[in-house]
């Protein structure tokens, strides 16, 4: 492994820290050699653990992974401060601790991304590929890639929280591609129609039994229902949902409620499943915030 020291503002954080230390005359050749040797040893161990059965010829990739993951961990441990990062790096096992921190960060946000086995254990290979970098790369977007993955992870964790709190069936499948906004909107819509009970896949079947009240069809009333649902959630989850809500969340729910009223009328007229489906398609099923997409069998 060759850790190239150069003047760069965009490259891997590990390289930037070493560049900084060299420029400030903080790094001597012995220290640099120790860091390089440790990085080489870590690359060999990583390759032996994950690549030997799959990528025996890609030892270089292991080195890039070490640089990227260690950069990620070092940024987190130092809060992006290069002076603090350098002190951490030259401490005993500083390189190892930085890598371990970065690996644990990636492992956490990979929780819902692994639909099958990964050659990297509990790390999403697509995410690791974005983090991995040669030391002399002109640009490293590893931190932003992690932030994007963290945002997705937090959204999925919030969906799981909503399912556990409000749904009768709380099993979460990432392949369902649910959005936090739509899951919460379905909670508000269902509870408005049926009361404070667990959400089930029976809205379309039972909607004909609901008497719609004209008082429901105002933005103020919808907002009250939203706030009531949020009040039943842990504060952190409620704040995440508030932040995730789009500008037209309440208006979107009102549109869906209006659609639901007409859908009910069709059910009362004994409309065929095909006619109901055509009506959903005409009104823009995907655009109906909170309207369930399950099939009525």
Short mmCIF file of N, CA and C in Angstrom, two decimals, residues 59 63 94 138 146 181-182 220 256 290:
data_model
loop_
_atom_site.label_atom_id
_atom_site.label_comp_id
_atom_site.label_asym_id
_atom_site.label_seq_id
_atom_site.Cartn_x
_atom_site.Cartn_y
_atom_site.Cartn_z
N UNK A 59 -6.08 -7.55 -3.96
CA UNK A 59 -5.51 -7.04 -2.72
C UNK A 59 -5.53 -5.51 -2.71
N UNK A 63 -6.81 -2.52 0.15
CA UNK A 63 -6.10 -1.32 0.59
C UNK A 63 -6.99 -0.09 0.43
N UNK A 94 -4.23 3.62 16.62
CA UNK A 94 -5.08 4.69 16.11
C UNK A 94 -5.69 4.36 14.75
N UNK A 138 -8.48 12.34 -6.43
CA UNK A 138 -8.71 13.78 -6.48
C UNK A 138 -9.96 14.18 -5.71
N UNK A 146 -21.96 8.16 3.08
CA UNK A 146 -22.39 7.63 4.38
C UNK A 146 -23.59 8.41 4.90
N UNK A 181 -43.20 9.04 4.78
CA UNK A 181 -44.33 9.96 4.66
C UNK A 181 -45.62 9.22 4.35
N UNK A 182 -45.57 8.27 3.44
CA UNK A 182 -46.78 7.57 3.04
C UNK A 182 -47.28 6.61 4.12
N UNK A 220 -57.55 22.25 8.62
CA UNK A 220 -57.40 22.36 10.07
C UNK A 220 -57.72 21.04 10.75
N UNK A 256 -56.67 12.87 -0.61
CA UNK A 256 -56.91 11.43 -0.50
C UNK A 256 -58.23 11.15 0.21
N UNK A 290 -51.04 8.24 1.38
CA UNK A 290 -51.63 7.44 2.43
C UNK A 290 -52.65 6.42 1.98
#
